[in-house]
Short mmCIF file of N, CA and C in Angstrom, two decimals:
data_model
loop_
_atom_site.label_atom_id
_atom_site.label_comp_id
_atom_site.label_asym_id
_atom_site.label_seq_id
_atom_site.Cartn_x
_atom_site.Cartn_y
_atom_site.Cartn_z
N MET A 1 0.86 -1.18 -0.01
CA MET A 1 0.00 0.00 0.00
C MET A 1 0.90 1.24 0.00
N LYS A 2 0.70 2.10 -1.00
CA LYS A 2 1.56 3.28 -1.10
C LYS A 2 1.23 4.31 -0.02
N ASN A 3 2.20 5.19 0.21
CA ASN A 3 2.03 6.21 1.22
C ASN A 3 1.02 7.27 0.74
N LEU A 4 0.05 7.56 1.58
CA LEU A 4 -1.01 8.50 1.23
C LEU A 4 -0.80 9.80 2.00
N GLU A 5 -0.56 10.87 1.25
CA GLU A 5 -0.22 12.16 1.87
C GLU A 5 -1.43 13.06 2.12
N THR A 6 -2.48 12.88 1.31
CA THR A 6 -3.65 13.74 1.43
C THR A 6 -4.92 12.92 1.30
N ILE A 7 -6.03 13.53 1.68
CA ILE A 7 -7.33 12.87 1.52
C ILE A 7 -7.54 12.55 0.03
N GLN A 8 -7.14 13.46 -0.83
CA GLN A 8 -7.32 13.25 -2.28
C GLN A 8 -6.53 12.04 -2.75
N ASP A 9 -5.29 11.89 -2.28
CA ASP A 9 -4.49 10.68 -2.61
C ASP A 9 -5.24 9.42 -2.20
N LEU A 10 -5.76 9.45 -1.00
CA LEU A 10 -6.45 8.28 -0.46
C LEU A 10 -7.68 7.94 -1.28
N LEU A 11 -8.49 8.94 -1.56
CA LEU A 11 -9.72 8.71 -2.33
C LEU A 11 -9.39 8.24 -3.75
N ASN A 12 -8.37 8.83 -4.37
CA ASN A 12 -7.96 8.40 -5.71
C ASN A 12 -7.48 6.95 -5.70
N THR A 13 -6.72 6.59 -4.68
CA THR A 13 -6.24 5.21 -4.56
C THR A 13 -7.40 4.24 -4.38
N SER A 14 -8.37 4.61 -3.55
CA SER A 14 -9.53 3.73 -3.35
C SER A 14 -10.31 3.54 -4.66
N LEU A 15 -10.38 4.59 -5.47
CA LEU A 15 -11.05 4.48 -6.77
C LEU A 15 -10.21 3.62 -7.72
N GLN A 16 -8.91 3.81 -7.70
CA GLN A 16 -8.01 3.05 -8.58
C GLN A 16 -8.13 1.55 -8.32
N TYR A 17 -8.23 1.16 -7.06
CA TYR A 17 -8.35 -0.25 -6.69
C TYR A 17 -9.79 -0.74 -6.69
N GLU A 18 -10.71 0.14 -7.08
CA GLU A 18 -12.14 -0.17 -7.11
C GLU A 18 -12.64 -0.59 -5.72
N LEU A 19 -12.14 0.10 -4.70
CA LEU A 19 -12.54 -0.19 -3.33
C LEU A 19 -13.20 1.02 -2.67
N TYR A 20 -13.54 2.02 -3.46
CA TYR A 20 -14.17 3.23 -2.91
C TYR A 20 -15.50 2.89 -2.22
N GLY A 21 -16.32 2.06 -2.85
CA GLY A 21 -17.60 1.67 -2.26
C GLY A 21 -17.40 0.96 -0.93
N ASN A 22 -16.35 0.14 -0.84
CA ASN A 22 -16.04 -0.56 0.41
C ASN A 22 -15.63 0.45 1.49
N LEU A 23 -14.90 1.48 1.08
CA LEU A 23 -14.48 2.52 2.01
C LEU A 23 -15.69 3.26 2.58
N VAL A 24 -16.63 3.62 1.70
CA VAL A 24 -17.85 4.31 2.14
C VAL A 24 -18.65 3.40 3.07
N PHE A 25 -18.75 2.13 2.71
CA PHE A 25 -19.47 1.16 3.54
C PHE A 25 -18.84 1.06 4.93
N GLN A 26 -17.51 0.94 5.00
CA GLN A 26 -16.80 0.82 6.29
C GLN A 26 -17.00 2.08 7.12
N LEU A 27 -16.94 3.23 6.49
CA LEU A 27 -17.14 4.50 7.19
C LEU A 27 -18.53 4.56 7.80
N ASN A 28 -19.55 4.25 7.00
CA ASN A 28 -20.93 4.23 7.51
C ASN A 28 -21.08 3.24 8.67
N LYS A 29 -20.49 2.07 8.51
CA LYS A 29 -20.60 1.03 9.53
C LYS A 29 -20.00 1.48 10.87
N ASP A 30 -18.80 2.06 10.83
CA ASP A 30 -18.16 2.48 12.08
C ASP A 30 -18.85 3.69 12.71
N PHE A 31 -19.37 4.58 11.91
CA PHE A 31 -20.13 5.71 12.46
C PHE A 31 -21.41 5.19 13.14
N ARG A 32 -22.05 4.20 12.52
CA ARG A 32 -23.24 3.60 13.15
C ARG A 32 -22.87 2.93 14.47
N LEU A 33 -21.76 2.20 14.49
CA LEU A 33 -21.31 1.55 15.73
C LEU A 33 -21.08 2.56 16.84
N ALA A 34 -20.64 3.74 16.47
CA ALA A 34 -20.38 4.80 17.44
C ALA A 34 -21.62 5.63 17.75
N ASN A 35 -22.76 5.26 17.16
CA ASN A 35 -24.01 6.01 17.34
C ASN A 35 -23.89 7.48 16.93
N VAL A 36 -23.16 7.71 15.86
CA VAL A 36 -23.00 9.06 15.33
C VAL A 36 -23.81 9.14 14.04
N ASP A 37 -24.62 10.18 13.94
CA ASP A 37 -25.50 10.35 12.80
C ASP A 37 -24.71 10.80 11.58
N PHE A 38 -24.23 9.82 10.82
CA PHE A 38 -23.48 10.09 9.59
C PHE A 38 -23.70 8.86 8.72
N ASP A 39 -24.50 9.04 7.68
CA ASP A 39 -24.79 7.93 6.80
C ASP A 39 -24.88 8.49 5.38
N VAL A 40 -23.89 8.14 4.57
CA VAL A 40 -23.86 8.67 3.22
C VAL A 40 -24.20 7.55 2.23
N GLU A 41 -24.72 7.96 1.09
CA GLU A 41 -25.05 7.01 0.03
C GLU A 41 -23.79 6.37 -0.52
N GLN A 42 -23.91 5.12 -0.94
CA GLN A 42 -22.77 4.42 -1.55
C GLN A 42 -22.29 5.15 -2.80
N THR A 43 -23.18 5.89 -3.44
CA THR A 43 -22.85 6.55 -4.70
C THR A 43 -22.30 7.96 -4.52
N ILE A 44 -22.04 8.37 -3.29
CA ILE A 44 -21.55 9.73 -3.03
C ILE A 44 -20.22 9.94 -3.76
N LEU A 45 -20.07 11.12 -4.33
CA LEU A 45 -18.83 11.46 -5.02
C LEU A 45 -17.73 11.71 -4.00
N PRO A 46 -16.48 11.38 -4.32
CA PRO A 46 -15.37 11.55 -3.37
C PRO A 46 -15.27 12.95 -2.78
N ASP A 47 -15.41 13.98 -3.61
CA ASP A 47 -15.31 15.35 -3.07
C ASP A 47 -16.42 15.65 -2.08
N GLU A 48 -17.61 15.14 -2.34
CA GLU A 48 -18.75 15.33 -1.43
C GLU A 48 -18.53 14.55 -0.13
N LEU A 49 -17.98 13.36 -0.24
CA LEU A 49 -17.65 12.56 0.95
C LEU A 49 -16.67 13.31 1.83
N LYS A 50 -15.65 13.86 1.21
CA LYS A 50 -14.63 14.61 1.93
C LYS A 50 -15.27 15.77 2.70
N LEU A 51 -16.15 16.52 2.02
CA LEU A 51 -16.82 17.66 2.66
C LEU A 51 -17.73 17.22 3.80
N GLN A 52 -18.53 16.18 3.58
CA GLN A 52 -19.48 15.74 4.60
C GLN A 52 -18.75 15.16 5.82
N LEU A 53 -17.68 14.43 5.58
CA LEU A 53 -16.91 13.87 6.70
C LEU A 53 -16.26 14.99 7.51
N HIS A 54 -15.67 15.95 6.81
CA HIS A 54 -15.04 17.09 7.48
C HIS A 54 -16.08 17.83 8.35
N GLU A 55 -17.25 18.07 7.77
CA GLU A 55 -18.33 18.76 8.50
C GLU A 55 -18.78 17.95 9.72
N ALA A 56 -18.92 16.64 9.56
CA ALA A 56 -19.36 15.78 10.67
C ALA A 56 -18.36 15.81 11.81
N VAL A 57 -17.07 15.71 11.47
CA VAL A 57 -16.01 15.74 12.49
C VAL A 57 -16.00 17.10 13.18
N TYR A 58 -16.11 18.16 12.41
CA TYR A 58 -16.15 19.52 12.97
C TYR A 58 -17.30 19.68 13.97
N GLN A 59 -18.49 19.22 13.56
CA GLN A 59 -19.66 19.33 14.46
C GLN A 59 -19.46 18.50 15.73
N LEU A 60 -18.86 17.34 15.60
CA LEU A 60 -18.62 16.50 16.79
C LEU A 60 -17.65 17.19 17.75
N ILE A 61 -16.58 17.75 17.21
CA ILE A 61 -15.59 18.43 18.07
C ILE A 61 -16.25 19.61 18.77
N GLN A 62 -17.06 20.37 18.03
CA GLN A 62 -17.69 21.56 18.59
C GLN A 62 -18.81 21.24 19.58
N ASN A 63 -19.63 20.23 19.27
CA ASN A 63 -20.90 20.06 19.99
C ASN A 63 -21.06 18.74 20.74
N ALA A 64 -20.23 17.75 20.45
CA ALA A 64 -20.43 16.43 21.07
C ALA A 64 -19.07 15.76 21.25
N PHE A 65 -18.26 16.35 22.12
CA PHE A 65 -16.87 15.89 22.25
C PHE A 65 -16.77 14.44 22.73
N ALA A 66 -17.63 14.02 23.64
CA ALA A 66 -17.59 12.63 24.11
C ALA A 66 -17.87 11.66 22.96
N GLU A 67 -18.83 11.99 22.11
CA GLU A 67 -19.15 11.16 20.95
C GLU A 67 -17.98 11.15 19.95
N TYR A 68 -17.33 12.28 19.83
CA TYR A 68 -16.14 12.39 18.96
C TYR A 68 -15.06 11.43 19.45
N LEU A 69 -14.77 11.46 20.75
CA LEU A 69 -13.75 10.56 21.30
C LEU A 69 -14.14 9.10 21.14
N ASN A 70 -15.41 8.80 21.34
CA ASN A 70 -15.91 7.44 21.18
C ASN A 70 -15.74 6.99 19.71
N LEU A 71 -16.02 7.87 18.77
CA LEU A 71 -15.87 7.55 17.36
C LEU A 71 -14.42 7.21 17.05
N LEU A 72 -13.50 8.04 17.54
CA LEU A 72 -12.08 7.77 17.29
C LEU A 72 -11.67 6.42 17.87
N TYR A 73 -12.22 6.10 19.04
CA TYR A 73 -11.92 4.82 19.68
C TYR A 73 -12.46 3.67 18.84
N ILE A 74 -13.70 3.77 18.38
CA ILE A 74 -14.32 2.69 17.61
C ILE A 74 -13.61 2.49 16.28
N ILE A 75 -13.24 3.59 15.63
CA ILE A 75 -12.54 3.47 14.34
C ILE A 75 -11.10 3.01 14.58
N ASP A 76 -10.58 3.27 15.76
CA ASP A 76 -9.22 2.88 16.14
C ASP A 76 -8.18 3.80 15.50
N VAL A 77 -8.46 5.10 15.58
CA VAL A 77 -7.50 6.10 15.12
C VAL A 77 -6.39 6.20 16.18
N SER A 78 -5.16 6.23 15.74
CA SER A 78 -4.02 6.27 16.65
C SER A 78 -4.05 7.49 17.57
N GLU A 79 -4.01 7.22 18.86
CA GLU A 79 -4.00 8.30 19.85
C GLU A 79 -2.74 9.17 19.69
N GLU A 80 -1.61 8.53 19.36
CA GLU A 80 -0.37 9.28 19.17
C GLU A 80 -0.50 10.27 18.01
N GLN A 81 -1.16 9.83 16.94
CA GLN A 81 -1.34 10.73 15.79
C GLN A 81 -2.26 11.90 16.15
N ILE A 82 -3.30 11.62 16.90
CA ILE A 82 -4.22 12.69 17.31
C ILE A 82 -3.48 13.71 18.19
N LYS A 83 -2.63 13.23 19.08
CA LYS A 83 -1.92 14.11 20.01
C LYS A 83 -0.94 15.03 19.29
N THR A 84 -0.47 14.63 18.11
CA THR A 84 0.49 15.48 17.39
C THR A 84 -0.19 16.64 16.65
N LEU A 85 -1.51 16.62 16.54
CA LEU A 85 -2.22 17.66 15.80
C LEU A 85 -2.35 18.93 16.64
N ASP A 86 -2.35 20.07 15.94
CA ASP A 86 -2.52 21.36 16.58
C ASP A 86 -4.03 21.64 16.74
N GLY A 87 -4.48 21.75 17.96
CA GLY A 87 -5.90 21.95 18.23
C GLY A 87 -6.34 23.39 18.30
N SER A 88 -5.46 24.33 17.96
CA SER A 88 -5.81 25.76 18.11
C SER A 88 -6.82 26.23 17.05
N ASP A 89 -6.86 25.57 15.91
CA ASP A 89 -7.80 25.92 14.84
C ASP A 89 -8.72 24.71 14.61
N THR A 90 -9.95 24.80 15.10
CA THR A 90 -10.86 23.66 15.04
C THR A 90 -11.18 23.24 13.62
N LEU A 91 -11.26 24.19 12.71
CA LEU A 91 -11.54 23.85 11.32
C LEU A 91 -10.41 23.01 10.72
N LYS A 92 -9.19 23.45 10.94
CA LYS A 92 -8.01 22.70 10.43
C LYS A 92 -7.90 21.36 11.16
N LEU A 93 -8.11 21.36 12.45
CA LEU A 93 -8.05 20.12 13.23
C LEU A 93 -9.05 19.10 12.70
N SER A 94 -10.28 19.55 12.46
CA SER A 94 -11.30 18.61 11.99
C SER A 94 -10.96 18.04 10.61
N GLU A 95 -10.31 18.85 9.78
CA GLU A 95 -9.88 18.36 8.47
C GLU A 95 -8.79 17.29 8.63
N GLU A 96 -7.84 17.52 9.52
CA GLU A 96 -6.76 16.56 9.76
C GLU A 96 -7.29 15.28 10.39
N VAL A 97 -8.24 15.39 11.29
CA VAL A 97 -8.85 14.22 11.93
C VAL A 97 -9.65 13.42 10.90
N ALA A 98 -10.36 14.12 10.02
CA ALA A 98 -11.11 13.45 8.96
C ALA A 98 -10.15 12.62 8.10
N PHE A 99 -8.97 13.16 7.82
CA PHE A 99 -7.98 12.42 7.05
C PHE A 99 -7.49 11.18 7.82
N LEU A 100 -7.24 11.34 9.12
CA LEU A 100 -6.81 10.18 9.92
C LEU A 100 -7.89 9.11 9.96
N ILE A 101 -9.14 9.55 10.06
CA ILE A 101 -10.26 8.58 10.06
C ILE A 101 -10.29 7.83 8.73
N LEU A 102 -10.20 8.57 7.65
CA LEU A 102 -10.22 7.91 6.33
C LEU A 102 -9.02 6.99 6.14
N LYS A 103 -7.86 7.40 6.63
CA LYS A 103 -6.67 6.55 6.52
C LYS A 103 -6.88 5.23 7.25
N ARG A 104 -7.43 5.31 8.46
CA ARG A 104 -7.63 4.09 9.25
C ARG A 104 -8.69 3.20 8.59
N GLU A 105 -9.75 3.81 8.10
CA GLU A 105 -10.80 3.04 7.42
C GLU A 105 -10.24 2.40 6.14
N TRP A 106 -9.39 3.14 5.44
CA TRP A 106 -8.77 2.59 4.23
C TRP A 106 -7.90 1.38 4.57
N GLN A 107 -7.16 1.45 5.67
CA GLN A 107 -6.34 0.29 6.09
C GLN A 107 -7.23 -0.94 6.29
N LYS A 108 -8.34 -0.74 6.96
CA LYS A 108 -9.26 -1.87 7.20
C LYS A 108 -9.74 -2.46 5.88
N VAL A 109 -10.17 -1.58 4.95
CA VAL A 109 -10.70 -2.03 3.66
C VAL A 109 -9.59 -2.73 2.87
N TRP A 110 -8.41 -2.15 2.85
CA TRP A 110 -7.29 -2.69 2.09
C TRP A 110 -6.92 -4.08 2.60
N PHE A 111 -6.80 -4.23 3.92
CA PHE A 111 -6.41 -5.54 4.47
C PHE A 111 -7.49 -6.59 4.25
N LYS A 112 -8.75 -6.20 4.37
CA LYS A 112 -9.83 -7.14 4.08
C LYS A 112 -9.76 -7.61 2.63
N HIS A 113 -9.47 -6.66 1.75
CA HIS A 113 -9.37 -7.00 0.33
C HIS A 113 -8.17 -7.91 0.06
N GLN A 114 -7.05 -7.61 0.67
CA GLN A 114 -5.83 -8.37 0.44
C GLN A 114 -5.91 -9.81 0.99
N TYR A 115 -6.60 -9.99 2.09
CA TYR A 115 -6.58 -11.27 2.80
C TYR A 115 -7.91 -11.99 2.81
N LYS A 116 -8.77 -11.68 1.83
CA LYS A 116 -10.06 -12.38 1.80
C LYS A 116 -9.94 -13.73 1.14
#
């Protein structure tokens, strides 16, 4: 699996491997497990997914911090990676967290695909 530097890299890679639908499915599944209201259509365009995920993370940080932490736990986002982020700008923080969420979800999808 190549190194993914941006959300766009990740989404393009998921499309290239024809695993984008699996990524959306995994994202919806983990948000449901965390009882967070985020459910996107399987046919959502990558740019729209990026925007909706960013908005959902931003709203959680601003209005439902306990649910935000629970979501990170359920998705299994690295605590060390979260701690390295600068929390002074919530908008930028939520974008970076959205990327970490997508990276972790992509790992799950990729490994399931590789070892099925």
